[in-house]
Amino acid sequence: MKGRIPLGRWAGVPVGAHWSVLLAVALVAQAVAASVLPAAAPGRPLAVYWVVGVVVAVAFFASLAAHELAHTVVARRHGVGVRRIDLWLLGGVSQLTSRPPTPRADFLISVAGPATSAAVAVGAAGVAVLVDAVGGGVLATTAALWLAFTNGVLAVFNLVPAAPLDGGRVLRAAVWWRTGSRARGERAATDAGRGFGFLLLAAGVALVVTGAAAGVWWLLMGAFVLAAAGAERQYAVVREALGELPVRDAMRPDPAVAPGWWTVQGFLERRAPVVRQRVFPVVSFDGVPVGVTSLAELTELPEQQRLTTRVADVCRPLTATAGPDEPLAEVLTRVPLARPRDVVVVLRDGRVLGLVTAEDVDRAVELARAGASASTQDSWSRS
Ligand SMILES: [Zn+2]
C-alpha cells in the first residue's frame, strides 16, 4: 500500500495505516468537536469540545483496529496466518497468508470483526447509561453514545453480504458449506460485491445530484467495493483454474541468475542481452540466493553508478520463495505478483530451482483452461 505509515507490530502482526486514516481521525474529531458535542451540550469552552473530540476520534480508530485484530486472532486459531493489517479511510484490511481451510473457519474468521464492533457498541452504550446514571455529564455520555452508534453502524455495514465486506465472506462460507464448492461461494460473494458496489455508486450519484455532499462518501465506497470485488473475482478465477497445480509445473526451470558480485554495468552488458529474462534471482559467490532484481530496477540506476555498484548492493531482499511441490494457488495467496518486477523464486535445499513470474502464472492459467476445455471436448466426442 502506498503512503503506508507503519504502526509497529500488534500481536506479532505488522500494522500500518494509510495517510487517509489520519484524515479520517481528523474528520471524526472535527465532526464530534464542532457539531455533535455543541448540539448536545451547548455553551462549553471550545477547547473542551476539542479535547473530547480528539479522545473520541482516537477511541474510534482503536475500535477499528480491534475489529481487524479480532479477524487476526480467530484466523490464527484456525491455522491461517496474517501477513499484515492495513488500516485506511474506510476501515481495515487483514491480509491472510492462506485461505481458511473449512467453511466453518471462513465463517468464524469473518464474523469475528463485526461481532467485535457490535460488542464495542454495546459496551459503549453501557458506559453511556452508567455515566448518565452517576450524573457524569452530558459530554461524556454523548461521546460514549457516539462511539456506540458508529460501531453499531460499522458492524451492520460490514455484515452486508457482498465481497469484500465481512458479510461477503459469510455468504461465501454459507454457499461453500451448502454446495461443498468454495469456488461457487466465491462467485456468489463477488457477484454480490459487484451488485452492491453499483448500488452504492447509484446512491452516491443520486445524493450528489440532489446536492448532498455526503454523496461523495458513497461514491468513494462504491468505487472501493467495486474494485475490491473485481480483484477478488480475478483471484478466485485464477485459483479455480490452477486447482492443485504444483509450482514445479508452472515454473521456469534453471533460470539465469545475477551474480551478486558483478557490477551492474557488467551484468547489463554481458549477461542481460543474452538471456530472455527480465527478473533475476541474485546469488552470492557460492551460489546461495540473496535477493531479486529486474532489468527495470537495474536500468533505473544512474549510468555513472552502474560501473561501481555491485548487483548485490541494489537488489531487493528475497521474500517471495516457494517449494516446488507447493500448490501455485496457495503461493499466490501469500505473494501477489506485480509485473514486471516480481517473481517467486523456487528453492530446493537452499538453491535456485526455478522462477515463477506473473507471465508464467498467466500461461499456467491459460494451459489449465485449455486442458479443461480439451477434456470436455473429449467426452463430447466419446458420447
Ligand atoms: Zn472486518
mmCIF file of C-alpha atoms and ligand atoms in Angstrom:
data_model
loop_
_atom_site.group_PDB
_atom_site.id
_atom_site.type_symbol
_atom_site.label_atom_id
_atom_site.label_comp_id
_atom_site.label_asym_id
_atom_site.label_seq_id
_atom_site.Cartn_x
_atom_site.Cartn_y
_atom_site.Cartn_z
ATOM 1 C CA MET A 1 0.000 0.000 0.000
ATOM 2 C CA LYS A 2 1.437 3.354 -0.986
ATOM 3 C CA GLY A 3 1.504 6.051 1.694
ATOM 4 C CA ARG A 4 1.547 3.411 4.436
ATOM 5 C CA ILE A 5 2.628 4.590 7.879
ATOM 6 C CA PRO A 6 3.989 1.688 9.971
ATOM 7 C CA LEU A 7 2.467 1.441 13.453
ATOM 8 C CA GLY A 8 4.617 -1.406 14.728
ATOM 9 C CA ARG A 9 3.619 -4.997 15.421
ATOM 10 C CA TRP A 10 0.440 -5.808 17.305
ATOM 11 C CA ALA A 11 0.039 -9.379 18.482
ATOM 12 C CA GLY A 12 3.047 -10.086 16.258
ATOM 13 C CA VAL A 13 1.405 -8.777 13.088
ATOM 14 C CA PRO A 14 2.749 -5.649 11.344
ATOM 15 C CA VAL A 15 0.059 -2.982 11.422
ATOM 16 C CA GLY A 16 0.121 0.019 9.131
ATOM 17 C CA ALA A 17 -2.162 2.932 8.490
ATOM 18 C CA HIS A 18 -2.707 4.728 5.217
ATOM 19 C CA TRP A 19 -2.376 8.510 5.469
ATOM 20 C CA SER A 20 -6.118 8.651 4.788
ATOM 21 C CA VAL A 21 -6.673 7.226 8.295
ATOM 22 C CA LEU A 22 -5.158 10.373 9.790
ATOM 23 C CA LEU A 23 -7.581 12.344 7.643
ATOM 24 C CA ALA A 24 -10.464 10.176 8.871
ATOM 25 C CA VAL A 25 -9.401 10.614 12.518
ATOM 26 C CA ALA A 26 -9.167 14.389 11.986
ATOM 27 C CA LEU A 27 -12.620 14.414 10.330
ATOM 28 C CA VAL A 28 -14.109 12.425 13.214
ATOM 29 C CA ALA A 29 -12.538 14.785 15.786
ATOM 30 C CA GLN A 30 -13.801 17.755 13.803
ATOM 31 C CA ALA A 31 -17.344 16.401 13.441
ATOM 32 C CA VAL A 32 -17.589 15.491 17.133
ATOM 33 C CA ALA A 33 -15.988 18.716 18.414
ATOM 34 C CA ALA A 34 -17.685 21.138 16.045
ATOM 35 C CA SER A 35 -21.211 19.754 15.749
ATOM 36 C CA VAL A 36 -22.071 16.646 17.830
ATOM 37 C CA LEU A 37 -20.926 17.943 21.232
ATOM 38 C CA PRO A 38 -22.034 21.616 20.880
ATOM 39 C CA ALA A 39 -25.501 20.391 19.871
ATOM 40 C CA ALA A 40 -25.757 18.081 22.901
ATOM 41 C CA ALA A 41 -24.161 20.379 25.472
ATOM 42 C CA PRO A 42 -24.074 23.991 24.264
ATOM 43 C CA GLY A 43 -22.086 26.799 25.863
ATOM 44 C CA ARG A 44 -18.892 24.958 26.865
ATOM 45 C CA PRO A 45 -15.406 26.256 26.054
ATOM 46 C CA LEU A 46 -14.206 25.359 22.548
ATOM 47 C CA ALA A 47 -11.084 23.651 23.937
ATOM 48 C CA VAL A 48 -13.224 21.211 25.941
ATOM 49 C CA TYR A 49 -15.138 20.182 22.813
ATOM 50 C CA TRP A 50 -11.870 19.585 21.013
ATOM 51 C CA VAL A 51 -10.237 17.561 23.779
ATOM 52 C CA VAL A 52 -13.279 15.261 23.938
ATOM 53 C CA GLY A 53 -13.422 15.203 20.115
ATOM 54 C CA VAL A 54 -9.824 14.006 19.832
ATOM 55 C CA VAL A 55 -10.350 11.370 22.537
ATOM 56 C CA VAL A 56 -13.427 10.090 20.685
ATOM 57 C CA ALA A 57 -11.530 10.032 17.361
ATOM 58 C CA VAL A 58 -8.666 8.027 18.868
ATOM 59 C CA ALA A 59 -11.132 5.644 20.528
ATOM 60 C CA PHE A 60 -12.908 5.231 17.178
ATOM 61 C CA PHE A 61 -9.588 4.439 15.493
ATOM 62 C CA ALA A 62 -8.805 1.919 18.261
ATOM 63 C CA SER A 63 -12.163 0.220 17.741
ATOM 64 C CA LEU A 64 -11.394 -0.139 14.012
ATOM 65 C CA ALA A 65 -8.102 -1.756 14.969
ATOM 66 C CA ALA A 66 -9.864 -4.051 17.472
ATOM 67 C CA HIS A 67 -12.192 -5.189 14.665
ATOM 68 C CA GLU A 68 -9.210 -6.150 12.474
ATOM 69 C CA LEU A 69 -7.304 -7.769 15.348
ATOM 70 C CA ALA A 70 -10.342 -9.957 16.052
ATOM 71 C CA HIS A 71 -10.112 -11.329 12.493
ATOM 72 C CA THR A 72 -6.393 -11.931 13.059
ATOM 73 C CA VAL A 73 -6.780 -13.767 16.370
ATOM 74 C CA VAL A 74 -9.513 -16.084 15.072
ATOM 75 C CA ALA A 75 -7.631 -16.675 11.797
ATOM 76 C CA ARG A 76 -4.551 -17.773 13.722
ATOM 77 C CA ARG A 77 -6.624 -20.074 15.894
ATOM 78 C CA HIS A 78 -7.652 -21.838 12.670
ATOM 79 C CA GLY A 79 -4.105 -22.122 11.406
ATOM 80 C CA VAL A 80 -4.391 -19.209 8.974
ATOM 81 C CA GLY A 81 -1.502 -16.739 9.181
ATOM 82 C CA VAL A 82 -1.901 -12.985 8.852
ATOM 83 C CA ARG A 83 0.721 -11.171 6.808
ATOM 84 C CA ARG A 84 -0.265 -7.701 7.899
ATOM 85 C CA ILE A 85 -3.105 -5.396 8.832
ATOM 86 C CA ASP A 86 -3.703 -2.198 6.906
ATOM 87 C CA LEU A 87 -5.960 0.461 8.322
ATOM 88 C CA TRP A 88 -7.299 3.015 5.916
ATOM 89 C CA LEU A 89 -10.006 5.573 5.388
ATOM 90 C CA LEU A 90 -12.926 3.152 5.386
ATOM 91 C CA GLY A 91 -11.740 0.655 7.948
ATOM 92 C CA GLY A 92 -9.140 -2.045 7.723
ATOM 93 C CA VAL A 93 -7.889 -4.990 5.727
ATOM 94 C CA SER A 94 -6.299 -8.113 7.215
ATOM 95 C CA GLN A 95 -4.134 -9.865 4.645
ATOM 96 C CA LEU A 96 -4.232 -13.596 5.236
ATOM 97 C CA THR A 97 -1.321 -15.760 4.129
ATOM 98 C CA SER A 98 -3.524 -18.678 3.180
ATOM 99 C CA ARG A 99 -7.189 -19.426 2.671
ATOM 100 C CA PRO A 100 -9.428 -20.576 5.518
ATOM 101 C CA PRO A 101 -9.388 -24.398 5.411
ATOM 102 C CA THR A 102 -13.114 -25.022 6.008
ATOM 103 C CA PRO A 103 -16.442 -23.154 5.621
ATOM 104 C CA ARG A 104 -16.660 -23.100 9.418
ATOM 105 C CA ALA A 105 -13.246 -21.416 9.766
ATOM 106 C CA ASP A 106 -14.144 -18.986 6.956
ATOM 107 C CA PHE A 107 -17.370 -18.074 8.768
ATOM 108 C CA LEU A 108 -15.791 -17.654 12.210
ATOM 109 C CA ILE A 109 -12.844 -15.568 10.933
ATOM 110 C CA SER A 110 -15.251 -13.288 9.022
ATOM 111 C CA VAL A 111 -17.813 -12.867 11.724
ATOM 112 C CA ALA A 112 -15.243 -12.089 14.442
ATOM 113 C CA GLY A 113 -14.769 -8.500 13.213
ATOM 114 C CA PRO A 114 -18.423 -7.381 13.129
ATOM 115 C CA ALA A 115 -19.008 -9.252 16.406
ATOM 116 C CA THR A 116 -16.227 -7.197 17.994
ATOM 117 C CA SER A 117 -17.671 -3.951 16.609
ATOM 118 C CA ALA A 118 -21.079 -4.935 17.961
ATOM 119 C CA ALA A 119 -19.560 -5.763 21.357
ATOM 120 C CA VAL A 120 -17.790 -2.367 21.444
ATOM 121 C CA ALA A 121 -21.108 -0.713 20.541
ATOM 122 C CA VAL A 122 -22.930 -2.472 23.375
ATOM 123 C CA GLY A 123 -20.062 -1.709 25.787
ATOM 124 C CA ALA A 124 -20.021 1.974 24.858
ATOM 125 C CA ALA A 125 -23.804 2.192 25.210
ATOM 126 C CA GLY A 126 -23.458 0.615 28.649
ATOM 127 C CA VAL A 127 -20.828 3.193 29.598
ATOM 128 C CA ALA A 128 -23.177 5.963 28.421
ATOM 129 C CA VAL A 129 -26.002 4.633 30.612
ATOM 130 C CA LEU A 130 -23.654 4.248 33.583
ATOM 131 C CA VAL A 131 -22.144 7.738 33.200
ATOM 132 C CA ASP A 132 -25.606 9.194 32.893
ATOM 133 C CA ALA A 133 -26.810 7.319 35.989
ATOM 134 C CA VAL A 134 -23.988 8.679 38.175
ATOM 135 C CA GLY A 135 -24.537 12.184 36.791
ATOM 136 C CA GLY A 136 -21.233 12.128 34.894
ATOM 137 C CA GLY A 137 -22.121 14.898 32.444
ATOM 138 C CA VAL A 138 -23.582 15.294 29.009
ATOM 139 C CA LEU A 139 -20.237 15.455 27.183
ATOM 140 C CA ALA A 140 -19.065 12.017 28.364
ATOM 141 C CA THR A 141 -22.494 10.490 27.737
ATOM 142 C CA THR A 142 -22.655 11.943 24.221
ATOM 143 C CA ALA A 143 -19.126 10.770 23.416
ATOM 144 C CA ALA A 144 -19.918 7.220 24.559
ATOM 145 C CA LEU A 145 -23.215 7.219 22.636
ATOM 146 C CA TRP A 146 -21.469 8.435 19.505
ATOM 147 C CA LEU A 147 -18.943 5.576 19.750
ATOM 148 C CA ALA A 148 -21.787 3.108 20.364
ATOM 149 C CA PHE A 149 -23.641 4.374 17.304
ATOM 150 C CA THR A 150 -20.649 4.371 14.905
ATOM 151 C CA ASN A 151 -19.509 0.907 15.996
ATOM 152 C CA GLY A 152 -23.053 -0.340 15.543
ATOM 153 C CA VAL A 153 -23.099 1.084 12.020
ATOM 154 C CA LEU A 154 -19.679 -0.493 11.391
ATOM 155 C CA ALA A 155 -20.970 -3.907 12.498
ATOM 156 C CA VAL A 156 -24.102 -3.691 10.358
ATOM 157 C CA PHE A 157 -22.387 -2.245 7.250
ATOM 158 C CA ASN A 158 -19.698 -4.922 7.386
ATOM 159 C CA LEU A 159 -22.324 -7.645 7.514
ATOM 160 C CA VAL A 160 -23.808 -6.672 4.133
ATOM 161 C CA PRO A 161 -23.417 -9.975 2.238
ATOM 162 C CA ALA A 162 -21.128 -8.665 -0.513
ATOM 163 C CA ALA A 163 -17.382 -9.101 -1.125
ATOM 164 C CA PRO A 164 -15.053 -7.638 0.088
ATOM 165 C CA LEU A 165 -17.095 -6.915 3.223
ATOM 166 C CA ASP A 166 -17.126 -9.435 6.068
ATOM 167 C CA GLY A 167 -20.731 -10.275 5.194
ATOM 168 C CA GLY A 168 -19.493 -11.298 1.726
ATOM 169 C CA ARG A 169 -17.145 -13.807 3.362
ATOM 170 C CA VAL A 170 -20.031 -15.069 5.493
ATOM 171 C CA LEU A 171 -22.029 -15.547 2.284
ATOM 172 C CA ARG A 172 -19.053 -17.346 0.718
ATOM 173 C CA ALA A 173 -18.790 -19.650 3.723
ATOM 174 C CA ALA A 174 -22.540 -20.365 3.640
ATOM 175 C CA VAL A 175 -22.606 -21.228 -0.087
ATOM 176 C CA TRP A 176 -19.407 -23.252 0.313
ATOM 177 C CA TRP A 177 -20.969 -25.168 3.220
ATOM 178 C CA ARG A 178 -24.229 -25.775 1.316
ATOM 179 C CA THR A 179 -22.703 -26.819 -2.016
ATOM 180 C CA GLY A 180 -19.318 -28.153 -0.947
ATOM 181 C CA SER A 181 -17.696 -25.858 -3.523
ATOM 182 C CA ARG A 182 -15.544 -22.955 -2.353
ATOM 183 C CA ALA A 183 -15.453 -21.652 -5.934
ATOM 184 C CA ARG A 184 -19.237 -21.303 -6.007
ATOM 185 C CA GLY A 185 -19.094 -19.469 -2.702
ATOM 186 C CA GLU A 186 -16.516 -17.087 -4.124
ATOM 187 C CA ARG A 187 -18.607 -16.464 -7.234
ATOM 188 C CA ALA A 188 -21.697 -15.695 -5.156
ATOM 189 C CA ALA A 189 -19.820 -13.294 -2.866
ATOM 190 C CA THR A 190 -18.059 -11.416 -5.667
ATOM 191 C CA ASP A 191 -21.244 -11.194 -7.769
ATOM 192 C CA ALA A 192 -22.996 -9.686 -4.761
ATOM 193 C CA GLY A 193 -19.986 -7.365 -4.278
ATOM 194 C CA ARG A 194 -20.309 -6.017 -7.804
ATOM 195 C CA GLY A 195 -24.043 -5.508 -7.359
ATOM 196 C CA PHE A 196 -23.571 -3.742 -4.033
ATOM 197 C CA GLY A 197 -20.779 -1.557 -5.480
ATOM 198 C CA PHE A 198 -23.073 -0.370 -8.280
ATOM 199 C CA LEU A 199 -25.845 0.248 -5.758
ATOM 200 C CA LEU A 200 -23.533 2.441 -3.645
ATOM 201 C CA LEU A 201 -22.411 4.332 -6.763
ATOM 202 C CA ALA A 202 -26.007 4.915 -7.818
ATOM 203 C CA ALA A 203 -26.916 6.142 -4.332
ATOM 204 C CA GLY A 204 -23.852 8.425 -4.368
ATOM 205 C CA VAL A 205 -24.805 9.912 -7.726
ATOM 206 C CA ALA A 206 -28.390 10.457 -6.543
ATOM 207 C CA LEU A 207 -27.158 12.193 -3.375
ATOM 208 C CA VAL A 208 -24.661 14.405 -5.238
ATOM 209 C CA VAL A 209 -27.291 15.372 -7.824
ATOM 210 C CA THR A 210 -29.689 16.383 -5.062
ATOM 211 C CA GLY A 211 -26.920 18.489 -3.521
ATOM 212 C CA ALA A 212 -25.967 16.278 -0.558
ATOM 213 C CA ALA A 213 -22.186 16.407 -0.042
ATOM 214 C CA ALA A 214 -22.281 13.034 1.756
ATOM 215 C CA GLY A 215 -22.807 11.509 -1.688
ATOM 216 C CA VAL A 216 -19.040 11.777 -2.219
ATOM 217 C CA TRP A 217 -18.525 9.178 0.545
ATOM 218 C CA TRP A 218 -20.989 6.844 -1.097
ATOM 219 C CA LEU A 219 -19.178 7.253 -4.421
ATOM 220 C CA LEU A 220 -15.842 6.510 -2.723
ATOM 221 C CA MET A 221 -17.228 3.411 -1.014
ATOM 222 C CA GLY A 222 -18.919 2.246 -4.202
ATOM 223 C CA ALA A 223 -15.683 2.575 -6.170
ATOM 224 C CA PHE A 224 -13.767 0.727 -3.447
ATOM 225 C CA VAL A 225 -16.257 -2.143 -3.178
ATOM 226 C CA LEU A 226 -16.442 -2.490 -6.965
ATOM 227 C CA ALA A 227 -12.646 -2.542 -7.388
ATOM 228 C CA ALA A 228 -12.102 -4.941 -4.492
ATOM 229 C CA ALA A 229 -14.875 -7.319 -5.593
ATOM 230 C CA GLY A 230 -13.431 -7.302 -9.126
ATOM 231 C CA ALA A 231 -9.914 -8.069 -7.865
ATOM 232 C CA GLU A 232 -11.224 -10.851 -5.633
ATOM 233 C CA ARG A 233 -13.125 -12.347 -8.527
ATOM 234 C CA GLN A 234 -9.987 -12.316 -10.650
ATOM 235 C CA TYR A 235 -8.037 -14.117 -7.930
ATOM 236 C CA ALA A 236 -10.861 -16.616 -7.499
ATOM 237 C CA VAL A 237 -10.895 -17.358 -11.241
ATOM 238 C CA VAL A 238 -7.118 -17.862 -11.264
ATOM 239 C CA ARG A 239 -7.226 -20.116 -8.202
ATOM 240 C CA GLU A 240 -10.075 -22.116 -9.643
ATOM 241 C CA ALA A 241 -8.233 -22.631 -12.931
ATOM 242 C CA LEU A 242 -4.980 -23.618 -11.204
ATOM 243 C CA GLY A 243 -6.560 -26.071 -8.789
ATOM 244 C CA GLU A 244 -3.818 -28.019 -7.023
ATOM 245 C CA LEU A 245 -1.231 -27.465 -9.764
ATOM 246 C CA PRO A 246 2.188 -27.604 -8.085
ATOM 247 C CA VAL A 247 4.685 -24.787 -8.514
ATOM 248 C CA ARG A 248 7.096 -27.093 -10.408
ATOM 249 C CA ASP A 249 4.594 -27.422 -13.279
ATOM 250 C CA ALA A 250 4.375 -23.672 -13.796
ATOM 251 C CA MET A 251 7.939 -22.581 -13.073
ATOM 252 C CA ARG A 252 10.708 -21.739 -15.485
ATOM 253 C CA PRO A 253 13.375 -24.301 -14.608
ATOM 254 C CA ASP A 254 17.084 -23.410 -14.370
ATOM 255 C CA PRO A 255 16.696 -19.660 -14.742
ATOM 256 C CA ALA A 256 19.599 -17.332 -15.409
ATOM 257 C CA VAL A 257 20.809 -15.780 -12.174
ATOM 258 C CA ALA A 258 22.530 -12.466 -11.499
ATOM 259 C CA PRO A 259 25.938 -12.905 -9.818
ATOM 260 C CA GLY A 260 25.766 -10.539 -6.853
ATOM 261 C CA TRP A 261 29.445 -9.649 -7.032
ATOM 262 C CA TRP A 262 29.257 -8.421 -10.645
ATOM 263 C CA THR A 263 28.880 -4.715 -11.294
ATOM 264 C CA VAL A 264 25.504 -3.554 -12.569
ATOM 265 C CA GLN A 265 27.238 -2.373 -15.737
ATOM 266 C CA GLY A 266 28.884 -5.760 -16.285
ATOM 267 C CA PHE A 267 25.599 -7.562 -15.811
ATOM 268 C CA LEU A 268 23.680 -5.239 -18.149
ATOM 269 C CA GLU A 269 26.348 -5.529 -20.853
ATOM 270 C CA ARG A 270 27.351 -9.161 -20.740
ATOM 271 C CA ARG A 271 24.528 -11.226 -19.209
ATOM 272 C CA ALA A 272 21.235 -9.379 -19.679
ATOM 273 C CA PRO A 273 21.344 -9.198 -23.507
ATOM 274 C CA VAL A 274 21.868 -12.941 -23.941
ATOM 275 C CA VAL A 275 19.104 -14.289 -21.678
ATOM 276 C CA ARG A 276 15.379 -13.957 -22.297
ATOM 277 C CA GLN A 277 14.504 -12.894 -18.791
ATOM 278 C CA ARG A 278 13.554 -9.643 -17.080
ATOM 279 C CA VAL A 279 13.658 -10.687 -13.442
ATOM 280 C CA PHE A 280 16.616 -12.448 -11.823
ATOM 281 C CA PRO A 281 17.450 -14.146 -8.562
ATOM 282 C CA VAL A 282 20.696 -12.680 -7.254
ATOM 283 C CA VAL A 283 23.178 -15.234 -5.928
ATOM 284 C CA SER A 284 26.296 -14.954 -3.797
ATOM 285 C CA PHE A 285 29.674 -16.279 -4.938
ATOM 286 C CA ASP A 286 28.872 -19.734 -3.552
ATOM 287 C CA GLY A 287 25.515 -19.921 -5.296
ATOM 288 C CA VAL A 288 23.303 -19.002 -2.352
ATOM 289 C CA PRO A 289 20.310 -16.862 -3.402
ATOM 290 C CA VAL A 290 20.454 -13.486 -1.633
ATOM 291 C CA GLY A 291 17.890 -11.325 -3.422
ATOM 292 C CA VAL A 292 15.941 -10.440 -6.518
ATOM 293 C CA THR A 293 16.400 -7.779 -9.158
ATOM 294 C CA SER A 294 14.960 -6.845 -12.514
ATOM 295 C CA LEU A 295 16.122 -5.129 -15.679
ATOM 296 C CA ALA A 296 13.709 -2.300 -14.878
ATOM 297 C CA GLU A 297 15.341 -1.700 -11.495
ATOM 298 C CA LEU A 298 18.950 -2.032 -12.694
ATOM 299 C CA THR A 299 18.448 0.438 -15.530
ATOM 300 C CA GLU A 300 16.996 2.963 -13.084
ATOM 301 C CA LEU A 301 20.463 3.320 -11.585
ATOM 302 C CA PRO A 302 22.278 6.397 -12.999
ATOM 303 C CA GLU A 303 24.871 5.371 -15.593
ATOM 304 C CA GLN A 304 27.877 6.651 -13.633
ATOM 305 C CA GLN A 305 26.941 4.487 -10.668
ATOM 306 C CA ARG A 306 26.489 1.295 -12.672
ATOM 307 C CA LEU A 307 30.264 0.877 -13.007
ATOM 308 C CA THR A 308 30.925 0.967 -9.285
ATOM 309 C CA THR A 309 27.792 -0.655 -7.843
ATOM 310 C CA ARG A 310 27.541 -4.389 -7.359
ATOM 311 C CA VAL A 311 24.285 -6.133 -8.218
ATOM 312 C CA ALA A 312 24.007 -7.446 -4.629
ATOM 313 C CA ASP A 313 24.084 -3.863 -3.330
ATOM 314 C CA VAL A 314 20.957 -2.798 -5.200
ATOM 315 C CA CYS A 315 18.866 -5.967 -5.209
ATOM 316 C CA ARG A 316 15.681 -6.425 -3.192
ATOM 317 C CA PRO A 317 15.658 -8.917 -0.323
ATOM 318 C CA LEU A 318 14.481 -12.403 -1.176
ATOM 319 C CA THR A 319 10.994 -12.507 0.366
ATOM 320 C CA ALA A 320 8.905 -14.433 -2.165
ATOM 321 C CA THR A 321 10.051 -18.033 -2.178
ATOM 322 C CA ALA A 322 8.281 -21.341 -2.613
ATOM 323 C CA GLY A 323 8.996 -25.031 -2.678
ATOM 324 C CA PRO A 324 8.460 -26.968 -5.940
ATOM 325 C CA ASP A 325 5.631 -29.086 -4.506
ATOM 326 C CA GLU A 326 3.527 -26.283 -3.023
ATOM 327 C CA PRO A 327 0.251 -25.620 -4.872
ATOM 328 C CA LEU A 328 0.783 -22.497 -7.005
ATOM 329 C CA ALA A 329 -2.640 -21.109 -5.997
ATOM 330 C CA GLU A 330 -1.623 -21.118 -2.325
ATOM 331 C CA VAL A 331 1.676 -19.405 -3.116
ATOM 332 C CA LEU A 332 -0.200 -16.668 -4.997
ATOM 333 C CA THR A 333 -2.416 -16.075 -1.966
ATOM 334 C CA ARG A 334 0.765 -15.451 0.012
ATOM 335 C CA VAL A 335 2.658 -13.484 -2.661
ATOM 336 C CA PRO A 336 0.699 -11.241 -5.015
ATOM 337 C CA LEU A 337 2.829 -10.877 -8.170
ATOM 338 C CA ALA A 338 3.115 -7.486 -9.848
ATOM 339 C CA ARG A 339 4.742 -7.300 -13.243
ATOM 340 C CA PRO A 340 7.386 -6.757 -14.480
ATOM 341 C CA ARG A 341 9.447 -6.720 -11.272
ATOM 342 C CA ASP A 342 8.109 -9.528 -9.145
ATOM 343 C CA VAL A 343 8.945 -13.160 -9.137
ATOM 344 C CA VAL A 344 8.603 -16.194 -6.912
ATOM 345 C CA VAL A 345 11.951 -17.923 -6.511
ATOM 346 C CA VAL A 346 11.541 -21.668 -6.278
ATOM 347 C CA LEU A 347 14.094 -23.135 -3.909
ATOM 348 C CA ARG A 348 15.183 -26.636 -3.103
ATOM 349 C CA ASP A 349 17.785 -27.215 -0.391
ATOM 350 C CA GLY A 350 18.575 -23.501 -0.404
ATOM 351 C CA ARG A 351 19.423 -23.435 -4.136
ATOM 352 C CA VAL A 352 17.523 -21.804 -7.011
ATOM 353 C CA LEU A 353 15.452 -24.409 -8.826
ATOM 354 C CA GLY A 354 13.180 -22.187 -10.888
ATOM 355 C CA LEU A 355 11.237 -18.943 -11.220
ATOM 356 C CA VAL A 356 7.581 -18.047 -11.443
ATOM 357 C CA THR A 357 6.683 -14.650 -12.904
ATOM 358 C CA ALA A 358 3.255 -13.114 -13.437
ATOM 359 C CA GLU A 359 3.555 -14.210 -17.053
ATOM 360 C CA ASP A 360 4.191 -17.816 -16.035
ATOM 361 C CA VAL A 361 1.035 -17.671 -13.913
ATOM 362 C CA ASP A 362 -0.949 -16.396 -16.916
ATOM 363 C CA ARG A 363 0.464 -19.210 -19.017
ATOM 364 C CA ALA A 364 -0.397 -21.821 -16.384
ATOM 365 C CA VAL A 365 -3.950 -20.468 -16.131
ATOM 366 C CA GLU A 366 -4.393 -20.487 -19.908
ATOM 367 C CA LEU A 367 -2.996 -24.001 -20.219
ATOM 368 C CA ALA A 368 -5.222 -25.200 -17.382
ATOM 369 C CA ARG A 369 -8.233 -23.720 -19.168
ATOM 370 C CA ALA A 370 -7.168 -25.271 -22.434
ATOM 371 C CA GLY A 371 -6.779 -28.598 -20.653
ATOM 372 C CA ALA A 372 -10.222 -28.335 -19.113
ATOM 373 C CA SER A 373 -11.946 -27.489 -22.384
ATOM 374 C CA ALA A 374 -9.938 -30.158 -24.214
ATOM 375 C CA SER A 375 -11.207 -32.824 -21.847
ATOM 376 C CA THR A 376 -14.788 -31.573 -22.242
ATOM 377 C CA GLN A 377 -14.276 -31.884 -25.985
ATOM 378 C CA ASP A 378 -13.062 -35.404 -25.413
ATOM 379 C CA SER A 379 -16.117 -36.532 -23.513
ATOM 380 C CA TRP A 380 -18.295 -34.867 -26.164
ATOM 381 C CA SER A 381 -16.752 -36.869 -28.976
ATOM 382 C CA ARG A 382 -16.979 -40.072 -26.945
ATOM 383 C CA SER A 383 -20.658 -39.761 -26.168
HETATM 384 ZN ZN ZN B 1 -13.854 -6.982 9.080
#
